[in-house]
Coordinates of C-alpha atoms in Angstrom, one line a residue:
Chain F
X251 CA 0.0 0.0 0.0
X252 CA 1.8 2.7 -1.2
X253 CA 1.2 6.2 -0.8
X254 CA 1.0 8.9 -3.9
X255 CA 2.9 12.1 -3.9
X256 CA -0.5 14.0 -4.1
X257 CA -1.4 12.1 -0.7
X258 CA 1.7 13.3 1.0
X259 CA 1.0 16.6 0.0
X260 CA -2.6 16.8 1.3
X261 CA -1.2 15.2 4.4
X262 CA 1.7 18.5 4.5
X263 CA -1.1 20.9 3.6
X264 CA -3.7 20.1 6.6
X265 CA -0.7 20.1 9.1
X266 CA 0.1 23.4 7.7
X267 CA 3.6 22.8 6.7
X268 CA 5.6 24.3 3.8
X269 CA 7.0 21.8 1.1
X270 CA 9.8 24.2 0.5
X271 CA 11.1 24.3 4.3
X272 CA 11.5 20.0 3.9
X273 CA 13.7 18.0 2.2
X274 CA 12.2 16.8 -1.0
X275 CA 13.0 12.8 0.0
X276 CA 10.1 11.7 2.2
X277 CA 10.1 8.4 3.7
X278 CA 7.1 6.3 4.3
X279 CA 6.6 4.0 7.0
X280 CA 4.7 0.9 6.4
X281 CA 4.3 -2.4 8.6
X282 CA 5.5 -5.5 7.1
X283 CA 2.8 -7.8 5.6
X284 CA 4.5 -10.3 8.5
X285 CA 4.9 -8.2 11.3
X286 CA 4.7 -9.5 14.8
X287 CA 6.7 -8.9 17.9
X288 CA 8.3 -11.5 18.9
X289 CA 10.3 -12.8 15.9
X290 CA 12.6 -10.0 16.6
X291 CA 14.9 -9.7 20.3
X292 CA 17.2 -6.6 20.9
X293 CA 20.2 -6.9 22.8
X294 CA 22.0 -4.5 24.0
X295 CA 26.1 -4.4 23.6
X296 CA 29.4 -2.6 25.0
X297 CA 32.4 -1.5 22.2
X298 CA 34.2 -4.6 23.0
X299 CA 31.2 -7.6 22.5
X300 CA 30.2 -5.1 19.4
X301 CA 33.5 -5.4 17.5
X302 CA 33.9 -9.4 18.2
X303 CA 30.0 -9.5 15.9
X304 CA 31.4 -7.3 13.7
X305 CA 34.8 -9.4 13.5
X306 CA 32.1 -12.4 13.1
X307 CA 32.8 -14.3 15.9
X308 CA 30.0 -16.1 18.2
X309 CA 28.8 -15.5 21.7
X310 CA 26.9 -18.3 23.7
X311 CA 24.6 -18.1 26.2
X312 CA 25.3 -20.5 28.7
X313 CA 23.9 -22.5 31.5
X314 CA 21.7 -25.2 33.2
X315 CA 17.8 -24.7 33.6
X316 CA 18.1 -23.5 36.8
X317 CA 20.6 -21.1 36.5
X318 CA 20.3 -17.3 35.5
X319 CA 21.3 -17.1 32.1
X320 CA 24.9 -15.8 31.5
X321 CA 26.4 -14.4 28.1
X322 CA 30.2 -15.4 27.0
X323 CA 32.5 -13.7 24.4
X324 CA 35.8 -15.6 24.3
X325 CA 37.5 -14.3 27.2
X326 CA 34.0 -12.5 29.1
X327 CA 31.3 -13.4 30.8
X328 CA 28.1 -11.1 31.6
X329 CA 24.8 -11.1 33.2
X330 CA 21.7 -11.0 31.0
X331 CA 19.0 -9.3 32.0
X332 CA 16.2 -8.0 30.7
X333 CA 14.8 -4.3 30.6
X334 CA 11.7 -3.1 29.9
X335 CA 10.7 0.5 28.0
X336 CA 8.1 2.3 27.9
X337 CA 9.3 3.6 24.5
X338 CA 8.0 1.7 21.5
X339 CA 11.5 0.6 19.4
X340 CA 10.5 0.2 15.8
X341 CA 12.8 -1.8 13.1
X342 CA 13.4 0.0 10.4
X343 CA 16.1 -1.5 8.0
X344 CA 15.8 0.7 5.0
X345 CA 15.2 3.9 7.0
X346 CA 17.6 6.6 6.2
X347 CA 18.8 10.1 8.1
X348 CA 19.0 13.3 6.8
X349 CA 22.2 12.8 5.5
X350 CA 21.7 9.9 3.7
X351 CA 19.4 11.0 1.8
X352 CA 19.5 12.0 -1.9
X353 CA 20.1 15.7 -3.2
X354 CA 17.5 17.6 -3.0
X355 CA 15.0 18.2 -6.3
X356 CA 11.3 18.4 -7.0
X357 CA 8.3 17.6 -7.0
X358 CA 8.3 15.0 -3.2
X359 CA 10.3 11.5 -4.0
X360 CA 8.0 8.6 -1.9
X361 CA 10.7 6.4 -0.5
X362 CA 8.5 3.5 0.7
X363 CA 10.1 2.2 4.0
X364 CA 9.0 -1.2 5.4
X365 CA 8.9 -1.4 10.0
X366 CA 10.0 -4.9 10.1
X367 CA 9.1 -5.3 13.9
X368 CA 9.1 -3.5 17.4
X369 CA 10.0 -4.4 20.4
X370 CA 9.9 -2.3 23.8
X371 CA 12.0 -4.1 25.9
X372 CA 15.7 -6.0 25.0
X373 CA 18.3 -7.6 27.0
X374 CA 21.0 -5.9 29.2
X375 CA 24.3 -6.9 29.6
X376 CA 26.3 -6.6 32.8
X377 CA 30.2 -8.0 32.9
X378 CA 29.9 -10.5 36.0
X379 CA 32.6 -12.8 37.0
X380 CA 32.4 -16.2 35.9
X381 CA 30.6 -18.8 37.8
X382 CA 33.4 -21.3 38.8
X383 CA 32.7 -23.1 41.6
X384 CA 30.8 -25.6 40.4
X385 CA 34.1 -26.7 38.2
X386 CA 35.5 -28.2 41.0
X387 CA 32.3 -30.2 42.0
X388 CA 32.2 -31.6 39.2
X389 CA 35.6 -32.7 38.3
X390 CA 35.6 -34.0 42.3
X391 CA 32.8 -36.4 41.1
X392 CA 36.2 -38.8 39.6
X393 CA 39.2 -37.9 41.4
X394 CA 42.4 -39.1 39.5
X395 CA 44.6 -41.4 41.8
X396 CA 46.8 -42.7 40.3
X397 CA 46.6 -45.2 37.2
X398 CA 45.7 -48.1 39.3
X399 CA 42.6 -46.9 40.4
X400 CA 41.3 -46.0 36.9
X401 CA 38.7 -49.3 36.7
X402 CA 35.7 -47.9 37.2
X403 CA 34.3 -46.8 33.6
X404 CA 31.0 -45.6 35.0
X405 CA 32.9 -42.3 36.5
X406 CA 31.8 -39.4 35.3
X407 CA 34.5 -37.6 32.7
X408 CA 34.3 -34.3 31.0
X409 CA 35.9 -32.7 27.8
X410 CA 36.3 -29.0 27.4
X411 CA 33.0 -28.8 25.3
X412 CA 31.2 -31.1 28.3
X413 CA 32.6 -28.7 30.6
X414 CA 31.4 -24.9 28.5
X415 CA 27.5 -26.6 28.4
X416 CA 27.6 -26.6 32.0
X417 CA 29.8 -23.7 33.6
X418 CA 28.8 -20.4 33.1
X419 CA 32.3 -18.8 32.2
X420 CA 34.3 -18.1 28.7
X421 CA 36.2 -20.6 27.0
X422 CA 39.6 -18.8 28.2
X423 CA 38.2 -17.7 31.8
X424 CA 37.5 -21.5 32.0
X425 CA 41.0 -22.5 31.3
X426 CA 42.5 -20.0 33.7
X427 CA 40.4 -21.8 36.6
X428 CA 41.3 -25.3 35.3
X429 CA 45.1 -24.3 35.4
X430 CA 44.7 -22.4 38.6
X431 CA 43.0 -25.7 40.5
X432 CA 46.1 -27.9 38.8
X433 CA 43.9 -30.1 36.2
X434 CA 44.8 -32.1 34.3
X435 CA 43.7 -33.3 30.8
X436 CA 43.9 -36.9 30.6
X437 CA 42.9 -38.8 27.4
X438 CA 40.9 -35.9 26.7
X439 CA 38.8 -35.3 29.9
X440 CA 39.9 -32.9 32.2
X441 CA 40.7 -34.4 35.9
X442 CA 41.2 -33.2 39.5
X443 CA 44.3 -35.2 40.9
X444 CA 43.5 -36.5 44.1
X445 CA 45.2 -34.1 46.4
X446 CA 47.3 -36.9 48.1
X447 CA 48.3 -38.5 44.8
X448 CA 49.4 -34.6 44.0
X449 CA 51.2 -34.5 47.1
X450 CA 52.8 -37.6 46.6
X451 CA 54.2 -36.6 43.2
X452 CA 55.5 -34.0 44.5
X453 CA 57.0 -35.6 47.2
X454 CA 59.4 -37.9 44.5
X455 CA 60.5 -34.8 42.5
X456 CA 61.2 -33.2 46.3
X457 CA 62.9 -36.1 47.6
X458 CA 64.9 -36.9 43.5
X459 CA 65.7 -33.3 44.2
X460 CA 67.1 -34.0 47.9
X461 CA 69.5 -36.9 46.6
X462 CA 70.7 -35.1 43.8
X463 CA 71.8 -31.8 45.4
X464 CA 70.2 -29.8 42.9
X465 CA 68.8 -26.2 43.9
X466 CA 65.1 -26.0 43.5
X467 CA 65.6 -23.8 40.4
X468 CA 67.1 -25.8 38.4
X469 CA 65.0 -29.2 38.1
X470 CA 65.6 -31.6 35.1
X471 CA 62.5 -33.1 33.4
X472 CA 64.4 -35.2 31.9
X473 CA 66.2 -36.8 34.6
X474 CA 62.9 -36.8 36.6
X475 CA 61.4 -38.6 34.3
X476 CA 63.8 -40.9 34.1
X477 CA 64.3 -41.7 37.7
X478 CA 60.6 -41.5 38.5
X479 CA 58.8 -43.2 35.6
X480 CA 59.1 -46.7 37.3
X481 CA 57.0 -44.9 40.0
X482 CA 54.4 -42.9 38.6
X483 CA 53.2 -42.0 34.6
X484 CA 55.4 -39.6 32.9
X485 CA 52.7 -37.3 32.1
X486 CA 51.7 -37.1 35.7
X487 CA 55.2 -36.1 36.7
X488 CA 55.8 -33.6 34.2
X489 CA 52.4 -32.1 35.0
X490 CA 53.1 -31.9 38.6
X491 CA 56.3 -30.1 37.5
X492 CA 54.1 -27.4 35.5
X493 CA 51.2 -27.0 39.0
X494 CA 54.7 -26.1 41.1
X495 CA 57.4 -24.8 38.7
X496 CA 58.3 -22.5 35.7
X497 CA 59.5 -24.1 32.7
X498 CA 62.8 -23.0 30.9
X499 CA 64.9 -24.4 28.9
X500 CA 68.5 -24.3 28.5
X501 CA 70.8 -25.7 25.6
X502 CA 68.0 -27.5 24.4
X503 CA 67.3 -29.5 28.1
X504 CA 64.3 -28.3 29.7
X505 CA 64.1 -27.3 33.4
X506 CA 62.0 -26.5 35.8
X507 CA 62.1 -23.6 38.7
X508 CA 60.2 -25.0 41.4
X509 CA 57.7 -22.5 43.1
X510 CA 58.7 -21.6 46.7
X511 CA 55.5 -20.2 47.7
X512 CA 53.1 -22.9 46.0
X513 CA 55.4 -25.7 47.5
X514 CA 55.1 -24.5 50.9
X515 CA 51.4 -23.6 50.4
X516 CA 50.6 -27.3 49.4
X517 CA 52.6 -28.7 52.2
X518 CA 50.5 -26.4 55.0
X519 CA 47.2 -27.6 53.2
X520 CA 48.4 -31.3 53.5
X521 CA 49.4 -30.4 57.6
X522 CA 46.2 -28.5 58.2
X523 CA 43.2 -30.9 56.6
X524 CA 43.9 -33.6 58.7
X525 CA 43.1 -31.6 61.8
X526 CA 40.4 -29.2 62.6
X527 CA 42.8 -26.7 64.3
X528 CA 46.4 -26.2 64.9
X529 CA 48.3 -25.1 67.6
X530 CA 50.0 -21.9 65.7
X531 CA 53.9 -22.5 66.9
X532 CA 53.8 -26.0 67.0
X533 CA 52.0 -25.6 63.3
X534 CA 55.0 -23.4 61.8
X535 CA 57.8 -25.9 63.3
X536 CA 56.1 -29.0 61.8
X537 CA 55.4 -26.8 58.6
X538 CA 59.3 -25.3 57.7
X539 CA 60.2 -29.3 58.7
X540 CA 57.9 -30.6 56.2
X541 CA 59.5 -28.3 53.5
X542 CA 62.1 -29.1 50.7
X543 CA 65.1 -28.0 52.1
X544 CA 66.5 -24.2 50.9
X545 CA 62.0 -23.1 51.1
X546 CA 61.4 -21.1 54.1
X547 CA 57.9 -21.0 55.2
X548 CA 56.2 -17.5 56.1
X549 CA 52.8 -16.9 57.3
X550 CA 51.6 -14.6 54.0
X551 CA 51.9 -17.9 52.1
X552 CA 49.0 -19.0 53.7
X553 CA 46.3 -16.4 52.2
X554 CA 43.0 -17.9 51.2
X555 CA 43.9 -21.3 52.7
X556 CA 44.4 -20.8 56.3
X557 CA 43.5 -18.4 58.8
X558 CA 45.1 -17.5 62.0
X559 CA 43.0 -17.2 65.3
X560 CA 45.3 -14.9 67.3
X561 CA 42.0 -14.6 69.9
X562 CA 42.7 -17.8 71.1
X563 CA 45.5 -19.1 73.7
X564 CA 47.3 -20.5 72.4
X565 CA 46.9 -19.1 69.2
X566 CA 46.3 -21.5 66.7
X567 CA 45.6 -21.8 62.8
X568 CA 42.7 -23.7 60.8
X569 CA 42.3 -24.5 57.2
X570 CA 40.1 -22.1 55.6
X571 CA 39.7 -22.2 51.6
X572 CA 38.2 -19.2 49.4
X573 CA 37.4 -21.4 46.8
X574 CA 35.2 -23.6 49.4
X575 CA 32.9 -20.3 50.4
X576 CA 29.7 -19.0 48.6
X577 CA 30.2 -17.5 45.2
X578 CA 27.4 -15.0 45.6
X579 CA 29.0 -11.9 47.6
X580 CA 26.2 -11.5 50.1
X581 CA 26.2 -15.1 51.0
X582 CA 30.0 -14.7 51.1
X583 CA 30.0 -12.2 53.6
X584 CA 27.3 -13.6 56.0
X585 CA 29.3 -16.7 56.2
X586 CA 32.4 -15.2 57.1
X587 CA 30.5 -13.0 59.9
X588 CA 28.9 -15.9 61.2
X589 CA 32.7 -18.0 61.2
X590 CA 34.0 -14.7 63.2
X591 CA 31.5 -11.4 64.1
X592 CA 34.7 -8.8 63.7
X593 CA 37.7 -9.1 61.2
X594 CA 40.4 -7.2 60.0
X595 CA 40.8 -6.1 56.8
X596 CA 44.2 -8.0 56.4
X597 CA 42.5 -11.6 57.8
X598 CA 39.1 -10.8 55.6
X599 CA 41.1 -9.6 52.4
X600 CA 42.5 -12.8 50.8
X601 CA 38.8 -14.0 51.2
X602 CA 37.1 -11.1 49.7
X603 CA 39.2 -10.2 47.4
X604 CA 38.3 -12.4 43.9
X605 CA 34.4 -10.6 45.0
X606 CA 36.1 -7.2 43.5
X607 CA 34.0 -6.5 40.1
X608 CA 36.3 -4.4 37.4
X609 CA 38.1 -1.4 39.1
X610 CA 36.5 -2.3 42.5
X611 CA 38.4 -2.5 45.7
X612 CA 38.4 -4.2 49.2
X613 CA 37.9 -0.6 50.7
X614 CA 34.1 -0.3 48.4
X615 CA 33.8 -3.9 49.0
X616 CA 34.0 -3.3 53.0
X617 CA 31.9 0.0 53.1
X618 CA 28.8 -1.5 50.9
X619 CA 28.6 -4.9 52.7
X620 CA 30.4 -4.6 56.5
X621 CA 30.4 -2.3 58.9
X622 CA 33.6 -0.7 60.3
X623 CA 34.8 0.2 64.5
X624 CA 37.8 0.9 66.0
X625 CA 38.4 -2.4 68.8
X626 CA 41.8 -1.5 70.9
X627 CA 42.8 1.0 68.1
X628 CA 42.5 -1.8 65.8
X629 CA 39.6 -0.7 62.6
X630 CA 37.4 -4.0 62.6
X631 CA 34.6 -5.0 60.1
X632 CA 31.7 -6.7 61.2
X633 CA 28.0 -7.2 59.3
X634 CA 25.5 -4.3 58.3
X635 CA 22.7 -6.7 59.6
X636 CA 21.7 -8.9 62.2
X637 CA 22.8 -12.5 60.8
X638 CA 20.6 -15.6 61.7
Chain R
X22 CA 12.7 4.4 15.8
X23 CA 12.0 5.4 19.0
X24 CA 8.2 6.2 20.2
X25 CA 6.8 7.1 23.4
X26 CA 3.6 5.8 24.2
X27 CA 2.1 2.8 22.0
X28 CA 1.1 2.6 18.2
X29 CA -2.6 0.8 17.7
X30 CA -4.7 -0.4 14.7
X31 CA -7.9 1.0 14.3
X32 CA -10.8 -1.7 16.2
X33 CA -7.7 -3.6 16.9
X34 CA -7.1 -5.1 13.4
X35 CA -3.4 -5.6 13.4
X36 CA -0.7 -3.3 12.1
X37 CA 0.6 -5.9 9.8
X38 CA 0.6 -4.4 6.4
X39 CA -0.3 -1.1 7.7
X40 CA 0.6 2.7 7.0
X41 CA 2.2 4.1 10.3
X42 CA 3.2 7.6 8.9
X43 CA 5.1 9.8 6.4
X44 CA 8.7 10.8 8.0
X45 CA 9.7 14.1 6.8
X46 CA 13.5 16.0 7.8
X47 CA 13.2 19.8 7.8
X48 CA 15.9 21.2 5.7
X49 CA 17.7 21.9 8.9
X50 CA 17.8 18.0 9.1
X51 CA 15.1 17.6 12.0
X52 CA 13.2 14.5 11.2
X53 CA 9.5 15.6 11.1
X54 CA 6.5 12.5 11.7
X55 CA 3.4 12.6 10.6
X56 CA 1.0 10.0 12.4
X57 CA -2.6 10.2 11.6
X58 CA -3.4 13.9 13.2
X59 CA 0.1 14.1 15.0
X60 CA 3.2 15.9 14.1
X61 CA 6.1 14.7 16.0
X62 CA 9.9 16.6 16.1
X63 CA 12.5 14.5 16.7
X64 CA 16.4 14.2 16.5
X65 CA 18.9 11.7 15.4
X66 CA 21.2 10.4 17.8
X67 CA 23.5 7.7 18.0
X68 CA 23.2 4.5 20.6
X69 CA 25.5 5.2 23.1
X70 CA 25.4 1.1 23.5
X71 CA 24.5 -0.3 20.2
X72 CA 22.0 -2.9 19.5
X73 CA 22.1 -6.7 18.3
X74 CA 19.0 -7.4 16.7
X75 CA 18.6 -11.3 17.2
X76 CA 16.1 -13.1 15.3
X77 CA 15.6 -16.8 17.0
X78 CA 16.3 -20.0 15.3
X79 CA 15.8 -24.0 17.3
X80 CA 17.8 -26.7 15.7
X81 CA 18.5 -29.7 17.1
X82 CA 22.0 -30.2 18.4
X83 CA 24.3 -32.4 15.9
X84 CA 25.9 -34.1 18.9
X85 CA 24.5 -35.6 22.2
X86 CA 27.2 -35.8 24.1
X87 CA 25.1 -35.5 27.1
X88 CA 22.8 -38.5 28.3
X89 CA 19.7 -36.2 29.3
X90 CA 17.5 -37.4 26.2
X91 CA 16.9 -34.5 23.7
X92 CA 19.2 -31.5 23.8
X93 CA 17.9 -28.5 21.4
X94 CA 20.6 -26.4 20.8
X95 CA 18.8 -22.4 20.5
X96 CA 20.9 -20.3 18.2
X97 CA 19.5 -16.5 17.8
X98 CA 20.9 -15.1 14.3
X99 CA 22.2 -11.3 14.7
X100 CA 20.6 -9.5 11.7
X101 CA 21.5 -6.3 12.2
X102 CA 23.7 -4.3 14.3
X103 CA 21.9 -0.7 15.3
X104 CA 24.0 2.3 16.2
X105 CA 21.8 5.5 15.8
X106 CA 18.1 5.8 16.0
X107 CA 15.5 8.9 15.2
X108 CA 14.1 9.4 18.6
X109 CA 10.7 11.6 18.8
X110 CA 10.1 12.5 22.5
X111 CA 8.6 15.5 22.7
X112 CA 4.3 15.8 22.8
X113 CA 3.0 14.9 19.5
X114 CA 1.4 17.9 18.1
X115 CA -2.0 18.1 17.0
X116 CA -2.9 19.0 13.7
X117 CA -6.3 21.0 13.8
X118 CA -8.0 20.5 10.5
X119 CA -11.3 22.2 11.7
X120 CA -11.7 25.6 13.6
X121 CA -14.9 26.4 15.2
X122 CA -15.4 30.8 13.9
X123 CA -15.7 32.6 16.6
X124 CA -19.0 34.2 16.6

């Protein structure tokens, strides 16, 4: 159903407007023979996740029917949500502005412009940090122990793809948490080592290390593999190599620098899980005994896997994992508060800290969700509300 | 396009197929619309956060890798990316066509 020049005219002439004072283009808006609403979704996008579309690349929404629905770019992961206008948001795919529009000349050109749908409300994007806990559930469904213990073909196993239709985090933020809880990808499916069969990998390169002489920052692969594949698979040794040390190479030989800090974090964890508390000095005797000789042990190793009850007499030390408290930050906070009703910012930081959106810090963290007083001159957080 | 308010078919007919207006720009560039007895002044501005216009599709999923019966794999196909719009905001104006003489 087109509309005549005479008919736009008539239209001008009632509205008392003067042909001259318009441009002489005049686009008409018609509603598609097919129009309906809900063929059509709008979504709203930042620079970055515009220019990955316009690059062509795909984003997936991800997540299980219970969860709220996340969005992933390759290396992002946001919050969808939607919002609702009370504007009406009309499609238009031919429409034109003013300057796109041909040079003026008369009499009126009708440029007939189809309204392929509307909308009035589209989804909203908010960058949230992946959802990673449920990784490590999963992954602690089948444990690897060692290649002994591999019988049972009913265990659950998961690939990389397995893993992306159930986590709600990018492909890479996926692999940074993989890496960062030591798995392993084994025939394919990623695996959690057992942390005792971890600990007792690492106790053969410790101990090869120990008869050889050799400084902790210069570890062979390829003797370790040599002395120790009798003992355990190669590929678990040289991946246990990789969870505590920096590869280099030299003259063609690669090495290994062991990791002070991560070797004396993993021995504390083994110390500390088989009791419910620890007696604080007899803890840090036991602890820089345990150690590889040349590692010293210091308390600040310990962040985000132990905390240190100096309230008590004698003080004393507990294990106390980030990664095993609630992702959700409220949550997060009211169990901390019930664990302990005041902290310090330097206990409470290490357990806070991954809660930090983009360009947040502990200090806006603290002042929306805890409330801070002075105990003995000391500044001490404790909850905005009354927990249950 | 951005309206305010709602757009509505005479005895609720449907708009498919429909005329919703003549859009006019001034010479100035202002677009001008014309809706029924309604003159709307707008302006052109650009999306400060663009828009994805994603049109749904179902297919089922090639592989099955999980062991939950059917898995239908939803893909939305981005047709169009949309970076400015003509946004009319102001009160529509009313075109008079009949004044009463004053006596």
């Amino acid at each position: 159903m087109n509309r005549s020049g005479e008919e736009v005219e008539a239209t001008l002439q009632i509205a008392k407007l003067n042909v001259e004072d318009l441009r002489s283009t005049v686009q008409c808006l018609t509603f598609s023979e097919t129009f309906t609403s809900g063929d059509y979704s709008l979504m709203e996008l930042d620079d970055t996740l515009c220019k990955e579309i316009e690059a062509g690349r795909s984003l997936v929404i991800r997540g299980d029917k219970g969860d709220h629905a996340v969005l992933c770019s390759q290396n992002k992961t946001y919050d969808l949500k939607i919002a609702d206008t009370s504007n009406l948001l009309l499609f238009i795919p031919a429409g034109k502005t003013a300057d796109l529009l041909p040079a003026d000349q008369l009499p009126l050109t009708i440029a007939s412009c189809e309204i392929a749908g509307f909308s009035n409300h589209y989804w909203e994007l908010r960058r949230c940090r992946p959802k990673l806990k449920k990784l490590k559930k999963l992954l602690l469904e089948n444990p690897y122990e060692g290649p002994e213990n591999e019988q049972n073909t009913s265990a659950s196993l998961y690939t990389t793809e397995d893993l992306l239709n159930q986590i709600q985090a990018s492909h890479e933020e996926l692999m940074d948490h993989l890496k960062f809880l030591h798995a392993c990808s084994i025939k394919g499916f990623w695996r959690l080592l057992d942390f005792d069969y971890e600990m007792k990998l690492l106790n053969h390169i410790t101990q090869l290390m120990d008869s050889e002489s050799w400084s902790f920052s210069r570890v062979s692969l390829k003797v370790c593999l040599q002395e120790l594949r009798c003992l355990e698979p190669e590929e678990m040794i040289e991946h246990c190599l990789d969870c505590f040390g920096k590869r280099f190479s030299e003259e063609d030989e690669v090495f290994f620098a062991l990791n002070e800090d991560k070797i004396c974090k993993a021995t504390a964890q083994m110390l500390l899980q088989n009791a419910v508390k620890f007696n604080l000095s007899e803890f840090q005797e036991v602890w820089q005994q345990s150690v590889p000789e040349g590692m010293t042990t210091r308390l600040d190793q310990l962040k985000g896997l132990a905390l240190v009850d100096r309230t008590s007499r004698p003080e004393t030390i507990f294990l106390l994992k980030t990664e095993d408290l609630p992702e959700d930050t409220q949550e997060r906070f009211n169990t901390l508060f019930r664990m302990r009703e005041k902290w310090t910012e330097a206990d409470m930081s290490p357990y806070i800290q991954d809660l930090c959106a983009e360009k947040q810090t502990i200090g806006a963290l603290l002042t929306k969700y805890a409330r801070s007083s002075l105990q003995n001159g000391v500044k001490v957080f404790n909850s905005r509300r009354p927990l249950s | 396009m951005e309206l305010q308010g709602e757009i509505e078919a005479r005895n609720q007919e449907g708009l498919a197929g429909k005329v919703m207006g003549d859009l006019h720009y001034t010479k100035e560039g202002v677009p001008l619309l014309i809706i029924g007895h309604h003159i709307l002044y707008g302006k052109v501005a650009r999306l400060e956060k663009p828009f994805a216009v994603l049109v749904k599709s179902n297919s089922p999923s090639s592989e099955n890798a999980m062991d939950t019966g059917d898995v239908t794999e939803t893909k939305y196909s981005i047709t169009a990316l949309i970076k400015r719009k003509i946004i009319f905001k102001t009160r529509p104006k009313p075109i008079i066509t009949n004044v009463p003489k004053k006596v």
